[in-house]
Amino acid sequence: MDTIPGPGSSLGKLFHLMGSVYPPVLALARAHCLPVLDLCNTFDFRNHGLYECQIEPSDLGGRLIAELIAHAVAAESRAPAPQSRIYARPPGTAAVAAAANDGAAPWAVRDHASS
């Protein structure tokens, strides 16, 4: 991706692409009150133990996905009213966080190393 014209790093270009692809998906989820598992903000791209062949989830990555699914299913079954929510477990945290998918803030890949 370093050969793609324009300023920025390859990682920055990937994050920019994701930032343009995700909003329509989130809008569709919002329209149908669907939960969203935010794997981009759950997986730490610097943690190679989460991946096989740089993209497929490893056993550890699979367990993280299963944890996120279990949390979302349990939370959605207790939810008082249908609403689209985004579920993520930010890298370095032990708890899954849920946020309303209300479109109030633009979605982005967070750099948890700097926060």
JSON list of C-alpha atoms in Angstrom, two decimals:
[
{"chain": "A", "resi": 1, "resn": "MET", "atom": "CA", "xyz": [0.00, 0.00, 0.00]},
{"chain": "A", "resi": 2, "resn": "ASP", "atom": "CA", "xyz": [3.01, 2.27, 0.20]},
{"chain": "A", "resi": 3, "resn": "THR", "atom": "CA", "xyz": [2.82, 2.48, -3.59]},
{"chain": "A", "resi": 4, "resn": "ILE", "atom": "CA", "xyz": [-0.66, 4.00, -3.47]},
{"chain": "A", "resi": 5, "resn": "PRO", "atom": "CA", "xyz": [-0.34, 7.70, -4.28]},
{"chain": "A", "resi": 6, "resn": "GLY", "atom": "CA", "xyz": [-0.99, 10.21, -1.58]},
{"chain": "A", "resi": 7, "resn": "PRO", "atom": "CA", "xyz": [0.29, 11.15, 1.80]},
{"chain": "A", "resi": 8, "resn": "GLY", "atom": "CA", "xyz": [0.30, 8.89, 4.81]},
{"chain": "A", "resi": 9, "resn": "SER", "atom": "CA", "xyz": [1.51, 5.50, 5.91]},
{"chain": "A", "resi": 10, "resn": "SER", "atom": "CA", "xyz": [0.14, 2.21, 4.66]},
{"chain": "A", "resi": 11, "resn": "LEU", "atom": "CA", "xyz": [-1.63, 1.72, 7.99]},
{"chain": "A", "resi": 12, "resn": "GLY", "atom": "CA", "xyz": [-3.13, 5.20, 7.79]},
{"chain": "A", "resi": 13, "resn": "LYS", "atom": "CA", "xyz": [-4.39, 4.48, 4.29]},
{"chain": "A", "resi": 14, "resn": "LEU", "atom": "CA", "xyz": [-5.98, 1.22, 5.49]},
{"chain": "A", "resi": 15, "resn": "PHE", "atom": "CA", "xyz": [-7.67, 2.99, 8.41]},
{"chain": "A", "resi": 16, "resn": "HIS", "atom": "CA", "xyz": [-8.93, 5.69, 6.03]},
{"chain": "A", "resi": 17, "resn": "LEU", "atom": "CA", "xyz": [-10.37, 3.02, 3.71]},
{"chain": "A", "resi": 18, "resn": "MET", "atom": "CA", "xyz": [-12.09, 1.31, 6.63]},
{"chain": "A", "resi": 19, "resn": "GLY", "atom": "CA", "xyz": [-13.46, 4.68, 7.74]},
{"chain": "A", "resi": 20, "resn": "SER", "atom": "CA", "xyz": [-15.19, 5.04, 4.39]},
{"chain": "A", "resi": 21, "resn": "VAL", "atom": "CA", "xyz": [-16.46, 1.44, 4.16]},
{"chain": "A", "resi": 22, "resn": "TYR", "atom": "CA", "xyz": [-17.88, 1.07, 7.67]},
{"chain": "A", "resi": 23, "resn": "PRO", "atom": "CA", "xyz": [-20.38, 3.99, 7.84]},
{"chain": "A", "resi": 24, "resn": "PRO", "atom": "CA", "xyz": [-22.87, 2.46, 5.36]},
{"chain": "A", "resi": 25, "resn": "VAL", "atom": "CA", "xyz": [-22.66, -0.88, 7.19]},
{"chain": "A", "resi": 26, "resn": "LEU", "atom": "CA", "xyz": [-23.30, 0.84, 10.52]},
{"chain": "A", "resi": 27, "resn": "ALA", "atom": "CA", "xyz": [-26.20, 2.79, 8.99]},
{"chain": "A", "resi": 28, "resn": "LEU", "atom": "CA", "xyz": [-27.78, -0.46, 7.80]},
{"chain": "A", "resi": 29, "resn": "ALA", "atom": "CA", "xyz": [-27.34, -2.00, 11.26]},
{"chain": "A", "resi": 30, "resn": "ARG", "atom": "CA", "xyz": [-28.88, 1.13, 12.80]},
{"chain": "A", "resi": 31, "resn": "ALA", "atom": "CA", "xyz": [-31.89, 0.97, 10.44]},
{"chain": "A", "resi": 32, "resn": "HIS", "atom": "CA", "xyz": [-32.58, -2.64, 11.43]},
{"chain": "A", "resi": 33, "resn": "CYS", "atom": "CA", "xyz": [-31.60, -2.37, 15.14]},
{"chain": "A", "resi": 34, "resn": "LEU", "atom": "CA", "xyz": [-28.80, -4.91, 14.70]},
{"chain": "A", "resi": 35, "resn": "PRO", "atom": "CA", "xyz": [-25.87, -5.34, 17.08]},
{"chain": "A", "resi": 36, "resn": "VAL", "atom": "CA", "xyz": [-22.38, -4.83, 15.65]},
{"chain": "A", "resi": 37, "resn": "LEU", "atom": "CA", "xyz": [-19.23, -6.61, 16.79]},
{"chain": "A", "resi": 38, "resn": "ASP", "atom": "CA", "xyz": [-16.39, -4.16, 16.29]},
{"chain": "A", "resi": 39, "resn": "LEU", "atom": "CA", "xyz": [-13.45, -6.49, 15.72]},
{"chain": "A", "resi": 40, "resn": "CYS", "atom": "CA", "xyz": [-11.28, -3.67, 14.38]},
{"chain": "A", "resi": 41, "resn": "ASN", "atom": "CA", "xyz": [-11.39, -1.99, 17.76]},
{"chain": "A", "resi": 42, "resn": "THR", "atom": "CA", "xyz": [-11.16, -5.28, 19.66]},
{"chain": "A", "resi": 43, "resn": "PHE", "atom": "CA", "xyz": [-8.15, -6.85, 17.95]},
{"chain": "A", "resi": 44, "resn": "ASP", "atom": "CA", "xyz": [-4.80, -5.13, 18.50]},
{"chain": "A", "resi": 45, "resn": "PHE", "atom": "CA", "xyz": [-3.16, -5.17, 15.07]},
{"chain": "A", "resi": 46, "resn": "ARG", "atom": "CA", "xyz": [0.23, -5.13, 16.84]},
{"chain": "A", "resi": 47, "resn": "ASN", "atom": "CA", "xyz": [-0.51, -8.40, 18.68]},
{"chain": "A", "resi": 48, "resn": "HIS", "atom": "CA", "xyz": [0.57, -11.08, 16.21]},
{"chain": "A", "resi": 49, "resn": "GLY", "atom": "CA", "xyz": [-0.66, -13.78, 18.60]},
{"chain": "A", "resi": 50, "resn": "LEU", "atom": "CA", "xyz": [-4.22, -12.93, 17.59]},
{"chain": "A", "resi": 51, "resn": "TYR", "atom": "CA", "xyz": [-3.65, -13.82, 13.94]},
{"chain": "A", "resi": 52, "resn": "GLU", "atom": "CA", "xyz": [-2.70, -16.66, 11.63]},
{"chain": "A", "resi": 53, "resn": "CYS", "atom": "CA", "xyz": [-1.24, -15.66, 8.26]},
{"chain": "A", "resi": 54, "resn": "GLN", "atom": "CA", "xyz": [-1.58, -11.99, 9.27]},
{"chain": "A", "resi": 55, "resn": "ILE", "atom": "CA", "xyz": [-5.36, -11.91, 8.83]},
{"chain": "A", "resi": 56, "resn": "GLU", "atom": "CA", "xyz": [-7.12, -15.07, 10.02]},
{"chain": "A", "resi": 57, "resn": "PRO", "atom": "CA", "xyz": [-7.89, -15.25, 13.75]},
{"chain": "A", "resi": 58, "resn": "SER", "atom": "CA", "xyz": [-5.64, -17.60, 15.72]},
{"chain": "A", "resi": 59, "resn": "ASP", "atom": "CA", "xyz": [-7.02, -19.74, 18.55]},
{"chain": "A", "resi": 60, "resn": "LEU", "atom": "CA", "xyz": [-6.52, -16.76, 20.87]},
{"chain": "A", "resi": 61, "resn": "GLY", "atom": "CA", "xyz": [-8.25, -14.47, 18.37]},
{"chain": "A", "resi": 62, "resn": "GLY", "atom": "CA", "xyz": [-11.10, -16.97, 18.04]},
{"chain": "A", "resi": 63, "resn": "ARG", "atom": "CA", "xyz": [-11.58, -17.01, 21.81]},
{"chain": "A", "resi": 64, "resn": "LEU", "atom": "CA", "xyz": [-11.73, -13.22, 21.79]},
{"chain": "A", "resi": 65, "resn": "ILE", "atom": "CA", "xyz": [-14.40, -13.29, 19.08]},
{"chain": "A", "resi": 66, "resn": "ALA", "atom": "CA", "xyz": [-16.37, -15.93, 21.02]},
{"chain": "A", "resi": 67, "resn": "GLU", "atom": "CA", "xyz": [-16.20, -13.78, 24.16]},
{"chain": "A", "resi": 68, "resn": "LEU", "atom": "CA", "xyz": [-17.51, -10.79, 22.23]},
{"chain": "A", "resi": 69, "resn": "ILE", "atom": "CA", "xyz": [-20.35, -12.82, 20.69]},
{"chain": "A", "resi": 70, "resn": "ALA", "atom": "CA", "xyz": [-21.36, -14.28, 24.07]},
{"chain": "A", "resi": 71, "resn": "HIS", "atom": "CA", "xyz": [-21.38, -10.85, 25.68]},
{"chain": "A", "resi": 72, "resn": "ALA", "atom": "CA", "xyz": [-23.41, -9.29, 22.86]},
{"chain": "A", "resi": 73, "resn": "VAL", "atom": "CA", "xyz": [-25.98, -12.11, 22.82]},
{"chain": "A", "resi": 74, "resn": "ALA", "atom": "CA", "xyz": [-26.44, -11.90, 26.60]},
{"chain": "A", "resi": 75, "resn": "ALA", "atom": "CA", "xyz": [-26.68, -8.09, 26.56]},
{"chain": "A", "resi": 76, "resn": "GLU", "atom": "CA", "xyz": [-29.11, -8.03, 23.64]},
{"chain": "A", "resi": 77, "resn": "SER", "atom": "CA", "xyz": [-31.37, -10.60, 25.33]},
{"chain": "A", "resi": 78, "resn": "ARG", "atom": "CA", "xyz": [-31.60, -8.28, 28.39]},
{"chain": "A", "resi": 79, "resn": "ALA", "atom": "CA", "xyz": [-31.99, -5.05, 26.40]},
{"chain": "A", "resi": 80, "resn": "PRO", "atom": "CA", "xyz": [-35.24, -3.22, 27.22]},
{"chain": "A", "resi": 81, "resn": "ALA", "atom": "CA", "xyz": [-35.78, -1.95, 23.67]},
{"chain": "A", "resi": 82, "resn": "PRO", "atom": "CA", "xyz": [-34.38, -2.75, 20.25]},
{"chain": "A", "resi": 83, "resn": "GLN", "atom": "CA", "xyz": [-31.45, -0.51, 19.42]},
{"chain": "A", "resi": 84, "resn": "SER", "atom": "CA", "xyz": [-28.31, -1.01, 17.41]},
{"chain": "A", "resi": 85, "resn": "ARG", "atom": "CA", "xyz": [-25.25, -1.21, 19.65]},
{"chain": "A", "resi": 86, "resn": "ILE", "atom": "CA", "xyz": [-21.56, -1.54, 18.87]},
{"chain": "A", "resi": 87, "resn": "TYR", "atom": "CA", "xyz": [-19.67, -4.02, 21.03]},
{"chain": "A", "resi": 88, "resn": "ALA", "atom": "CA", "xyz": [-15.89, -4.01, 21.41]},
{"chain": "A", "resi": 89, "resn": "ARG", "atom": "CA", "xyz": [-13.29, -5.04, 23.94]},
{"chain": "A", "resi": 90, "resn": "PRO", "atom": "CA", "xyz": [-10.56, -2.45, 23.51]},
{"chain": "A", "resi": 91, "resn": "PRO", "atom": "CA", "xyz": [-7.04, -3.88, 23.58]},
{"chain": "A", "resi": 92, "resn": "GLY", "atom": "CA", "xyz": [-5.58, -3.91, 27.07]},
{"chain": "A", "resi": 93, "resn": "THR", "atom": "CA", "xyz": [-8.97, -4.05, 28.77]},
{"chain": "A", "resi": 94, "resn": "ALA", "atom": "CA", "xyz": [-10.79, -6.96, 30.35]},
{"chain": "A", "resi": 95, "resn": "ALA", "atom": "CA", "xyz": [-14.34, -5.76, 29.77]},
{"chain": "A", "resi": 96, "resn": "VAL", "atom": "CA", "xyz": [-16.51, -5.57, 26.68]},
{"chain": "A", "resi": 97, "resn": "ALA", "atom": "CA", "xyz": [-17.90, -2.10, 26.12]},
{"chain": "A", "resi": 98, "resn": "ALA", "atom": "CA", "xyz": [-21.16, -1.27, 24.38]},
{"chain": "A", "resi": 99, "resn": "ALA", "atom": "CA", "xyz": [-22.02, 2.00, 22.73]},
{"chain": "A", "resi": 100, "resn": "ALA", "atom": "CA", "xyz": [-25.17, 3.09, 20.96]},
{"chain": "A", "resi": 101, "resn": "ASN", "atom": "CA", "xyz": [-24.84, 2.90, 17.19]},
{"chain": "A", "resi": 102, "resn": "ASP", "atom": "CA", "xyz": [-26.65, 6.20, 16.84]},
{"chain": "A", "resi": 103, "resn": "GLY", "atom": "CA", "xyz": [-24.36, 7.83, 14.30]},
{"chain": "A", "resi": 104, "resn": "ALA", "atom": "CA", "xyz": [-23.56, 10.69, 16.69]},
{"chain": "A", "resi": 105, "resn": "ALA", "atom": "CA", "xyz": [-19.81, 10.11, 16.42]},
{"chain": "A", "resi": 106, "resn": "PRO", "atom": "CA", "xyz": [-18.01, 8.90, 13.31]},
{"chain": "A", "resi": 107, "resn": "TRP", "atom": "CA", "xyz": [-16.64, 5.37, 13.51]},
{"chain": "A", "resi": 108, "resn": "ALA", "atom": "CA", "xyz": [-12.86, 5.04, 13.40]},
{"chain": "A", "resi": 109, "resn": "VAL", "atom": "CA", "xyz": [-10.17, 2.56, 14.27]},
{"chain": "A", "resi": 110, "resn": "ARG", "atom": "CA", "xyz": [-8.86, 3.72, 17.63]},
{"chain": "A", "resi": 111, "resn": "ASP", "atom": "CA", "xyz": [-5.14, 3.64, 18.36]},
{"chain": "A", "resi": 112, "resn": "HIS", "atom": "CA", "xyz": [-5.28, 2.25, 21.88]},
{"chain": "A", "resi": 113, "resn": "ALA", "atom": "CA", "xyz": [-1.51, 2.38, 22.24]},
{"chain": "A", "resi": 114, "resn": "SER", "atom": "CA", "xyz": [-1.63, 6.15, 22.42]},
{"chain": "A", "resi": 115, "resn": "SER", "atom": "CA", "xyz": [-4.64, 6.46, 24.69]}
]
